[in-house]
Short mmCIF file of C-alpha atoms in Angstrom, two decimals:
data_model
loop_
_atom_site.label_atom_id
_atom_site.label_comp_id
_atom_site.label_asym_id
_atom_site.label_seq_id
_atom_site.Cartn_x
_atom_site.Cartn_y
_atom_site.Cartn_z
CA MET A 1 37.11 -63.59 -44.56
CA ALA A 2 38.64 -63.32 -41.08
CA PRO A 3 38.89 -59.49 -41.06
CA GLY A 4 35.31 -59.19 -42.25
CA TRP A 5 34.08 -61.62 -39.60
CA ILE A 6 35.94 -59.79 -36.81
CA HIS A 7 34.67 -56.44 -38.07
CA GLY A 8 31.09 -57.70 -38.09
CA CYS A 9 31.37 -59.07 -34.54
CA LEU A 10 32.77 -55.78 -33.30
CA GLY A 11 29.94 -53.90 -34.98
CA LEU A 12 27.29 -56.08 -33.32
CA ASN A 13 28.93 -55.63 -29.92
CA TYR A 14 29.16 -51.87 -30.43
CA SER A 15 25.51 -51.60 -31.51
CA PHE A 16 23.87 -53.89 -28.95
CA GLY A 17 26.44 -54.08 -26.16
CA ARG A 18 24.33 -51.97 -23.80
CA ARG A 19 21.15 -54.02 -24.27
CA SER A 20 20.30 -56.30 -21.37
CA TRP A 21 19.34 -59.23 -23.60
CA PHE A 22 22.66 -58.94 -25.44
CA ARG A 23 24.63 -59.03 -22.19
CA GLN A 24 22.74 -62.16 -21.15
CA LEU A 25 23.44 -63.88 -24.48
CA ARG A 26 27.04 -62.68 -24.71
CA PRO A 27 28.63 -66.02 -23.64
CA VAL A 28 26.59 -67.92 -26.23
CA LEU A 29 27.28 -65.34 -28.94
CA PHE A 30 30.98 -65.36 -28.12
CA ALA A 31 31.07 -69.13 -28.47
CA ILE A 32 29.35 -68.90 -31.85
CA ALA A 33 31.68 -66.13 -33.04
CA LEU A 34 34.69 -68.17 -31.99
CA LEU A 35 33.65 -71.64 -33.16
CA LEU A 36 31.99 -70.80 -36.48
CA PRO A 37 35.22 -69.80 -38.29
CA VAL A 38 36.98 -72.77 -36.66
CA PHE A 39 34.37 -75.19 -38.00
CA ALA A 40 34.54 -73.47 -41.38
CA GLY A 41 38.30 -74.04 -41.51
CA LEU A 42 37.87 -77.66 -40.48
CA GLY A 43 35.32 -78.03 -43.25
CA PHE A 44 37.81 -76.84 -45.86
CA ILE A 45 40.41 -79.28 -44.53
CA ALA A 46 37.93 -82.16 -44.65
CA MET A 47 36.91 -81.23 -48.19
CA GLY A 48 40.56 -81.23 -49.30
CA ARG A 49 41.16 -84.65 -47.82
CA GLU A 50 38.01 -85.98 -49.47
CA LEU A 51 39.01 -84.68 -52.88
CA ALA A 52 42.53 -86.10 -52.53
CA GLY A 53 41.17 -89.65 -52.38
CA THR A 54 38.62 -89.44 -55.19
CA PRO A 55 38.78 -89.52 -59.01
CA ARG A 56 38.42 -85.73 -58.94
CA SER A 57 42.09 -85.52 -58.04
CA ALA A 58 42.89 -86.92 -61.47
CA ALA A 59 40.96 -84.00 -62.99
CA ALA A 60 43.03 -81.59 -60.92
CA ALA A 61 46.24 -83.25 -62.15
CA GLU A 62 45.05 -82.91 -65.74
CA TYR A 63 44.31 -79.22 -65.19
CA LEU A 64 47.87 -78.69 -63.97
CA SER A 65 49.36 -80.48 -67.00
CA PRO A 66 51.29 -78.50 -69.68
CA ALA A 67 48.36 -78.86 -72.08
CA ASN A 68 46.28 -76.36 -70.02
CA VAL A 69 48.91 -73.66 -69.56
CA ALA A 70 46.89 -71.09 -71.57
CA GLN A 71 43.79 -71.70 -69.47
CA ARG A 72 45.72 -71.28 -66.23
CA LEU A 73 47.29 -68.05 -67.48
CA ALA A 74 43.84 -66.71 -68.37
CA ILE A 75 42.56 -67.47 -64.86
CA GLU A 76 45.62 -65.82 -63.31
CA GLN A 77 45.03 -62.74 -65.47
CA TRP A 78 41.40 -62.68 -64.39
CA LYS A 79 42.47 -62.86 -60.74
CA ASP A 80 44.97 -60.03 -61.22
CA ASN A 81 42.29 -57.90 -62.87
CA LEU A 82 39.97 -58.46 -59.89
CA LEU A 83 42.68 -57.34 -57.47
CA ASN A 84 43.42 -54.28 -59.60
CA TRP A 85 39.74 -53.35 -59.63
CA TYR A 86 39.53 -53.91 -55.88
CA PHE A 87 42.43 -51.59 -55.06
CA SER A 88 41.25 -49.09 -57.69
CA ILE A 89 37.86 -48.83 -55.97
CA ILE A 90 39.56 -48.21 -52.62
CA PHE A 91 41.77 -45.53 -54.15
CA ALA A 92 38.75 -43.97 -55.87
CA ALA A 93 36.93 -43.75 -52.52
CA PHE A 94 39.79 -41.76 -50.96
CA LEU A 95 40.12 -39.62 -54.09
CA ALA A 96 36.39 -38.89 -54.10
CA ARG A 97 36.62 -37.79 -50.48
CA GLU A 98 39.39 -35.32 -51.28
CA ILE A 99 37.47 -34.02 -54.32
CA ARG A 100 34.35 -33.57 -52.18
CA ASN A 101 36.32 -31.62 -49.57
CA LEU A 102 37.83 -29.42 -52.29
CA VAL A 103 34.41 -28.73 -53.84
CA GLU A 104 32.90 -27.93 -50.46
CA ARG A 105 35.69 -25.52 -49.60
CA ARG A 106 35.43 -23.69 -52.90
CA GLY A 107 31.65 -23.68 -52.83
CA LYS A 108 31.56 -22.66 -49.16
CA GLY A 109 29.66 -25.80 -48.32
CA LEU A 110 31.49 -26.29 -45.04
CA VAL A 111 30.12 -25.50 -41.62
CA LYS A 112 32.32 -23.93 -38.96
CA VAL A 113 32.04 -25.26 -35.42
CA ALA A 114 33.72 -23.02 -32.86
CA TYR A 115 34.95 -24.66 -29.65
CA PRO A 116 36.63 -22.80 -26.80
CA GLY A 117 40.04 -22.04 -28.24
CA GLU A 118 39.62 -23.74 -31.63
CA THR A 119 37.40 -23.57 -34.71
CA VAL A 120 37.01 -26.45 -37.17
CA SER A 121 35.30 -26.75 -40.55
CA ILE A 122 33.18 -29.81 -41.30
CA PRO A 123 30.89 -30.88 -44.17
CA ARG A 124 27.25 -29.97 -43.75
CA GLY A 125 25.44 -32.95 -42.26
CA TRP A 126 28.11 -33.95 -39.78
CA SER A 127 27.24 -34.01 -36.10
CA VAL A 128 29.19 -31.95 -33.57
CA LEU A 129 30.46 -35.17 -31.99
CA GLU A 130 31.76 -36.34 -35.39
CA ALA A 131 33.55 -33.00 -35.71
CA SER A 132 35.20 -33.45 -32.32
CA ARG A 133 36.37 -36.95 -33.14
CA SER A 134 37.58 -36.09 -36.63
CA PHE A 135 39.77 -33.29 -35.30
CA HIS A 136 40.84 -35.23 -32.19
CA LEU A 137 39.16 -32.85 -29.77
CA PRO A 138 38.34 -34.29 -26.32
CA HIS A 139 34.60 -34.97 -26.17
CA ALA A 140 32.85 -37.45 -23.89
CA ALA A 141 30.24 -39.88 -25.25
CA MET A 142 29.54 -42.73 -22.85
CA CYS A 143 26.88 -44.38 -25.03
CA GLY A 144 28.84 -44.09 -28.26
CA GLY A 145 26.71 -41.32 -29.76
CA ARG A 146 23.26 -42.93 -29.66
CA ALA A 147 21.39 -40.31 -27.56
CA ARG A 148 21.11 -42.71 -24.61
CA CYS A 149 23.17 -40.63 -22.20
CA SER A 150 23.80 -36.92 -21.86
CA THR A 151 27.58 -36.84 -21.43
CA CYS A 152 28.19 -35.43 -24.92
CA ARG A 153 25.90 -32.46 -24.35
CA VAL A 154 27.07 -29.01 -25.41
CA ARG A 155 25.84 -25.50 -24.81
CA VAL A 156 25.16 -23.63 -28.07
CA THR A 157 26.35 -20.07 -27.50
CA ALA A 158 25.90 -18.80 -31.06
CA GLY A 159 24.14 -19.95 -34.22
CA GLN A 160 21.08 -21.52 -32.64
CA GLU A 161 19.10 -20.57 -35.74
CA HIS A 162 21.28 -23.00 -37.71
CA CYS A 163 20.45 -25.93 -35.41
CA PRO A 164 17.54 -28.17 -36.42
CA PRO A 165 15.06 -29.03 -33.65
CA PRO A 166 15.90 -32.12 -31.60
CA ALA A 167 14.44 -35.46 -32.67
CA LYS A 168 12.43 -37.63 -30.30
CA ASP A 169 15.38 -39.58 -28.83
CA GLU A 170 17.36 -36.43 -28.18
CA GLN A 171 14.37 -34.60 -26.76
CA ASP A 172 13.59 -37.46 -24.39
CA THR A 173 17.14 -37.42 -23.00
CA LEU A 174 17.20 -33.62 -22.69
CA SER A 175 13.84 -33.66 -20.92
CA ARG A 176 15.03 -36.36 -18.52
CA ILE A 177 17.96 -34.21 -17.34
CA HIS A 178 15.90 -30.97 -17.43
CA ALA A 179 18.35 -29.34 -19.83
CA PRO A 180 17.82 -25.67 -20.79
CA ALA A 181 16.93 -24.68 -24.32
CA ASP A 182 20.51 -23.88 -25.34
CA VAL A 183 21.83 -27.35 -24.44
CA ARG A 184 21.93 -30.03 -27.13
CA LEU A 185 23.39 -33.50 -27.56
CA ALA A 186 26.51 -33.28 -29.71
CA CYS A 187 25.90 -36.73 -31.19
CA GLN A 188 22.53 -35.63 -32.59
CA LEU A 189 23.15 -31.97 -33.40
CA ARG A 190 23.89 -31.53 -37.12
CA PRO A 191 24.22 -27.78 -37.69
CA GLN A 192 23.27 -26.34 -41.05
CA GLY A 193 25.37 -23.22 -40.49
CA ASN A 194 28.15 -21.83 -38.35
CA VAL A 195 27.73 -22.46 -34.63
CA SER A 196 29.67 -21.99 -31.41
CA VAL A 197 29.49 -24.68 -28.76
CA ILE A 198 30.96 -25.38 -25.33
CA PRO A 199 31.21 -29.03 -24.24
CA ILE A 200 29.73 -29.32 -20.76
CA VAL A 201 31.40 -32.58 -19.78
CA ARG A 202 35.14 -32.18 -19.31
CA THR A 203 37.26 -35.02 -20.62
CA ALA A 204 40.79 -33.86 -19.83
CA ARG A 205 42.28 -36.73 -17.85
CA PRO A 206 42.70 -35.61 -14.23
CA VAL A 207 45.84 -36.24 -12.24
CA TYR A 208 44.54 -37.73 -9.02
CA ARG A 209 47.85 -38.22 -7.31
CA ALA A 210 51.04 -36.24 -7.43
CA SER A 211 54.35 -38.06 -7.59
CA ALA A 212 54.98 -39.45 -4.16
CA PRO A 213 58.28 -38.80 -2.46
CA ARG A 214 60.40 -41.90 -2.06
CA ARG A 215 60.34 -41.93 1.73
CA SER A 216 58.69 -43.79 4.56
CA GLY A 217 58.68 -43.30 8.32
CA GLU A 218 56.93 -41.52 11.13
CA HIS A 219 55.90 -37.91 10.60
CA GLU A 220 53.86 -35.13 12.08
CA VAL A 221 51.27 -34.82 9.33
CA VAL A 222 48.10 -32.92 8.65
CA VAL A 223 45.31 -35.21 7.47
CA LEU A 224 42.48 -33.86 5.32
CA TYR A 225 39.34 -35.80 4.48
CA CYS A 226 36.63 -34.63 2.11
CA ASP A 227 33.45 -36.73 2.21
CA PHE A 228 30.70 -36.62 -0.43
CA ARG A 229 27.82 -36.83 2.03
CA ASN A 230 24.81 -37.06 -0.28
CA ARG A 231 26.27 -39.23 -3.04
CA ALA A 232 23.45 -41.76 -2.56
CA ASP A 233 20.87 -39.05 -3.26
CA PHE A 234 22.70 -38.06 -6.41
CA ALA A 235 22.83 -41.71 -7.49
CA ASN A 236 19.04 -41.91 -7.17
CA ASP A 237 18.42 -38.64 -9.05
CA HIS A 238 20.94 -39.05 -11.90
CA MET A 239 21.71 -41.47 -14.66
CA PRO A 240 24.90 -43.49 -14.06
CA GLN A 241 26.72 -41.67 -16.86
CA ASP A 242 25.80 -38.27 -15.41
CA LEU A 243 26.84 -39.32 -11.90
CA LEU A 244 30.15 -40.52 -13.34
CA HIS A 245 30.61 -37.09 -14.94
CA ILE A 246 29.84 -35.33 -11.65
CA MET A 247 32.28 -37.58 -9.80
CA THR A 248 34.98 -36.97 -12.42
CA VAL A 249 34.63 -33.19 -12.23
CA TYR A 250 34.37 -33.33 -8.43
CA VAL A 251 37.56 -35.36 -7.97
CA ASP A 252 39.39 -33.40 -10.66
CA GLY A 253 38.56 -30.05 -9.05
CA LEU A 254 39.40 -31.17 -5.51
CA SER A 255 42.64 -32.89 -6.50
CA HIS A 256 43.75 -29.74 -8.30
CA ALA A 257 42.95 -27.59 -5.25
CA ILE A 258 44.77 -29.93 -2.86
CA ARG A 259 47.86 -30.31 -5.01
CA ALA A 260 48.03 -26.55 -5.61
CA ALA A 261 48.19 -26.06 -1.81
CA GLY A 262 51.07 -28.52 -1.52
CA GLY A 263 49.06 -31.55 -0.45
CA MET A 264 49.44 -35.14 -1.55
CA LEU A 265 46.42 -37.31 -2.31
CA SER A 266 46.52 -40.56 -0.38
CA TYR A 267 43.48 -42.22 -1.91
CA VAL A 268 40.32 -41.44 -3.86
CA GLU A 269 37.08 -43.35 -3.30
CA SER A 270 33.57 -42.89 -4.65
CA ASP A 271 32.49 -40.80 -1.65
CA SER A 272 35.74 -39.82 0.08
CA ILE A 273 39.11 -38.24 -0.66
CA CYS A 274 42.08 -38.32 1.71
CA ALA A 275 45.05 -35.97 1.44
CA LEU A 276 48.22 -35.57 3.46
CA PHE A 277 50.21 -32.44 4.30
CA GLY A 278 53.51 -32.46 6.16
CA VAL A 279 55.53 -35.22 4.54
CA ASP A 280 57.99 -32.70 3.12
CA ALA A 281 57.60 -29.59 5.35
CA GLY A 282 57.06 -28.41 8.91
CA THR A 283 53.80 -28.68 10.80
CA GLN A 284 53.12 -24.92 10.87
CA ALA A 285 53.53 -24.45 7.12
CA CYS A 286 51.50 -27.57 6.38
CA SER A 287 48.63 -26.52 8.65
CA GLN A 288 48.45 -23.23 6.78
CA ARG A 289 48.52 -25.06 3.45
CA ALA A 290 45.77 -27.43 4.58
CA LEU A 291 43.52 -24.51 5.59
CA GLN A 292 44.21 -22.87 2.22
CA ALA A 293 43.18 -26.13 0.57
CA VAL A 294 39.96 -26.10 2.64
CA GLY A 295 39.11 -22.65 1.29
CA ALA A 296 39.90 -23.76 -2.26
CA ILE A 297 37.67 -26.83 -1.82
CA GLU A 298 34.82 -24.58 -0.70
CA GLY A 299 35.24 -22.53 -3.90
CA VAL A 300 35.34 -25.66 -6.06
CA ILE A 301 32.14 -27.07 -4.52
CA ALA A 302 30.36 -23.72 -4.85
CA ASP A 303 31.32 -23.53 -8.52
CA LEU A 304 30.21 -27.13 -9.10
CA ASN A 305 26.83 -26.49 -7.46
CA ASN A 306 26.35 -23.38 -9.58
CA ARG A 307 27.11 -25.35 -12.73
CA LEU A 308 24.73 -28.12 -11.72
CA GLY A 309 22.02 -25.49 -11.18
CA ARG A 310 20.29 -27.56 -8.51
CA HIS A 311 17.85 -26.15 -5.97
CA GLU A 312 19.03 -25.47 -2.43
CA GLY A 313 17.79 -28.76 -1.00
CA GLY A 314 19.52 -30.89 -3.64
CA ARG A 315 23.00 -29.39 -3.83
CA LEU A 316 26.16 -31.39 -3.41
CA LYS A 317 27.05 -31.62 0.29
CA ILE A 318 30.50 -32.30 1.66
CA SER A 319 32.25 -32.56 5.00
CA VAL A 320 35.88 -31.47 5.17
CA VAL A 321 37.88 -32.67 8.19
CA VAL A 322 41.40 -31.46 9.04
CA HIS A 323 43.53 -32.71 11.92
CA SER A 324 47.23 -32.63 12.76
CA GLY A 325 49.04 -35.39 14.58
CA HIS A 326 51.54 -38.21 14.54
CA ALA A 327 51.30 -41.00 11.96
CA ALA A 328 53.38 -43.58 10.18
CA VAL A 329 53.58 -42.78 6.48
CA GLY A 330 54.60 -45.34 3.92
CA GLU A 331 54.37 -46.27 0.27
CA ILE A 332 52.43 -49.39 -0.65
CA GLY A 333 51.64 -51.04 -3.96
CA SER A 334 53.74 -51.66 -7.04
CA GLN A 335 52.04 -49.05 -9.22
CA GLU A 336 53.82 -45.88 -10.27
CA PRO A 337 53.52 -43.59 -8.38
CA PRO A 338 52.88 -45.79 -5.37
CA LEU A 339 50.01 -45.28 -2.94
CA VAL A 340 50.97 -43.18 0.09
CA LEU A 341 49.19 -44.35 3.22
CA ALA A 342 49.15 -42.87 6.73
CA ILE A 343 48.32 -44.92 9.82
CA GLY A 344 48.27 -43.70 13.39
CA GLU A 345 46.76 -41.30 15.90
CA ALA A 346 46.22 -38.48 13.41
CA VAL A 347 44.16 -40.69 11.11
CA ASP A 348 42.16 -42.26 13.95
CA VAL A 349 41.16 -38.86 15.36
CA ALA A 350 40.33 -37.60 11.88
CA ASN A 351 37.97 -40.55 11.36
CA ASP A 352 36.18 -39.71 14.63
CA MET A 353 35.90 -36.11 13.44
CA ARG A 354 34.31 -37.33 10.18
CA LYS A 355 31.57 -39.05 12.15
CA LEU A 356 31.11 -35.94 14.29
CA ALA A 357 30.75 -33.68 11.25
CA ALA A 358 28.20 -36.03 9.69
CA ASP A 359 26.16 -36.29 12.90
CA ARG A 360 26.03 -32.51 13.36
CA ASP A 361 25.53 -31.79 9.64
CA ARG A 362 28.50 -29.44 9.37
CA ALA A 363 30.58 -28.77 6.29
CA PHE A 364 33.90 -28.18 8.07
CA ALA A 365 35.43 -29.77 11.16
CA ILE A 366 38.92 -28.58 12.09
CA SER A 367 40.82 -29.46 15.21
CA GLU A 368 42.16 -26.85 17.62
CA ARG A 369 45.71 -28.04 17.03
CA VAL A 370 45.53 -27.16 13.33
CA TYR A 371 44.43 -23.60 14.16
CA LEU A 372 47.22 -23.26 16.75
CA ASP A 373 49.88 -24.54 14.34
CA ALA A 374 48.63 -22.21 11.59
CA GLY A 375 48.47 -19.22 13.94
CA LEU A 376 44.81 -18.47 13.19
CA MET A 377 41.78 -17.81 15.34
CA PRO A 378 39.19 -20.60 15.14
CA VAL A 379 36.16 -20.04 12.92
CA HIS A 380 33.23 -22.05 14.24
CA ASP A 381 29.49 -22.26 14.70
CA ASP A 382 29.74 -25.24 17.01
CA GLU A 383 32.34 -26.87 19.22
CA ALA A 384 32.89 -30.41 20.47
CA THR A 385 35.45 -32.41 22.41
CA LEU A 386 36.57 -35.89 21.46
CA HIS A 387 37.84 -38.17 24.24
CA ARG A 388 40.36 -40.82 23.30
CA PRO A 389 42.95 -42.83 25.25
CA GLU A 390 45.68 -40.55 23.83
CA GLY A 391 43.92 -37.47 25.20
CA THR A 392 41.19 -35.00 24.32
CA THR A 393 40.80 -33.12 21.06
CA THR A 394 38.80 -29.93 20.65
CA VAL A 395 37.03 -29.70 17.32
CA PHE A 396 35.57 -26.54 15.82
CA LEU A 397 32.68 -27.06 13.41
CA SER A 398 31.30 -24.54 10.93
CA ASP A 399 29.57 -24.18 7.60
CA VAL A 400 32.17 -21.77 6.17
CA ALA A 401 35.84 -22.28 5.53
CA PRO A 402 38.33 -20.49 7.82
CA ILE A 403 40.10 -19.05 4.77
CA THR A 404 37.73 -18.18 1.94
CA SER A 405 38.96 -18.49 -1.65
CA PRO A 406 36.25 -17.15 -4.01
CA ALA A 407 38.79 -17.14 -6.87
CA TRP A 408 38.92 -20.94 -6.89
CA THR A 409 36.71 -22.74 -9.42
CA LEU A 410 36.53 -26.20 -10.93
CA HIS A 411 39.24 -25.22 -13.40
CA GLY A 412 41.61 -23.76 -10.84
CA LYS A 413 42.28 -20.30 -9.52
CA ILE A 414 41.18 -17.42 -11.72
CA ASP A 415 42.83 -14.01 -11.75
CA ARG A 416 41.30 -10.91 -10.21
CA THR A 417 40.07 -9.42 -13.49
CA ALA A 418 38.28 -12.62 -14.48
CA LEU A 419 36.81 -12.86 -10.98
CA LEU A 420 35.41 -9.33 -11.15
CA ARG A 421 33.89 -10.05 -14.57
CA ARG A 422 32.32 -13.21 -13.24
CA LEU A 423 30.87 -11.43 -10.19
CA TRP A 424 29.58 -8.62 -12.42
CA ALA A 425 27.84 -11.21 -14.64
CA GLY A 426 26.29 -12.83 -11.60
CA GLY A 427 28.16 -16.15 -12.07
#
């Protein structure tokens, strides 16, 4: 009974776990789920003790006497037959599944679902999300496949005529996110023929932080901050699951761009990313790498805004700040790899530059020292001077990166041929 009870409790939690009333009653329900089998076990123990002290125990002793051997053997045989039937039914269920698959293959009753790079065959009536899970393909589904979020959505690129129209729950969710006609929820889409789909939400686990070098000390470092300036607006306009998807893709794309330029991520927050350059190389090379990372970040954000398809006034806005200076760099935390933290003049000036970029509504704020170390002429639409006890810092502000990288996308750098095809298609 214990496995069945646990299975039932898990099913109730899976079905109603997102309901507000269920979350409020969860402590009470947990107490019931825990205590009910305990009380049941105590009841059996009490019943056994009660029977042991009553005349019924004499009846049990008589049943176990040699005179009732035949009766006991018959009951044992009956029990064995029940177990045989039980396991036979389980075996028959698996055998029936294999027979059904064989019949469907021979009768061409399977439906082919083509993903990017892989095609799978599923029985007619399965959803696209069930196909992804059955073949262990990464596919997001924050609500568990109940049409309450849109993270499992896919773009149907071929075979739309084999897709039944969306039901009310699916249509409500698609309307809420203003999805185009070729976008469907994978948990609700049950194709009746061959289709090709592209999952919109990426689920490959991002690597936020490269392995940190085992060193601590004072360094001349280049500090890069990337701030998500209008995250609050996105939080108001999007469902939590969709905002989580945007944040995942945003951090994944930026971390890839930074690491590809030789940077090391120091920390990742909901609206800010900090990266360090210069722990393992000279200042000149690291300033050049940081500016290359700035250009790659611009390409990643442009690609993300194009994929979001938002109007000009509601696009994702960032501020990228780059400054070079002296800082103490050390590893903190017991996790692996450890957190690499920089403290000092370079970080303090960079924080002042973040405020300056936000106040002047500029996408890029780069100090004069970074341009001098990289050997590049400043690119700027505006200029400002920060006064600190350590001295003055000239900051160049602009809305374009000093080194453009149109080949950079959310998925990394694309080759020249793919870039030309994309530009030709207008993407």
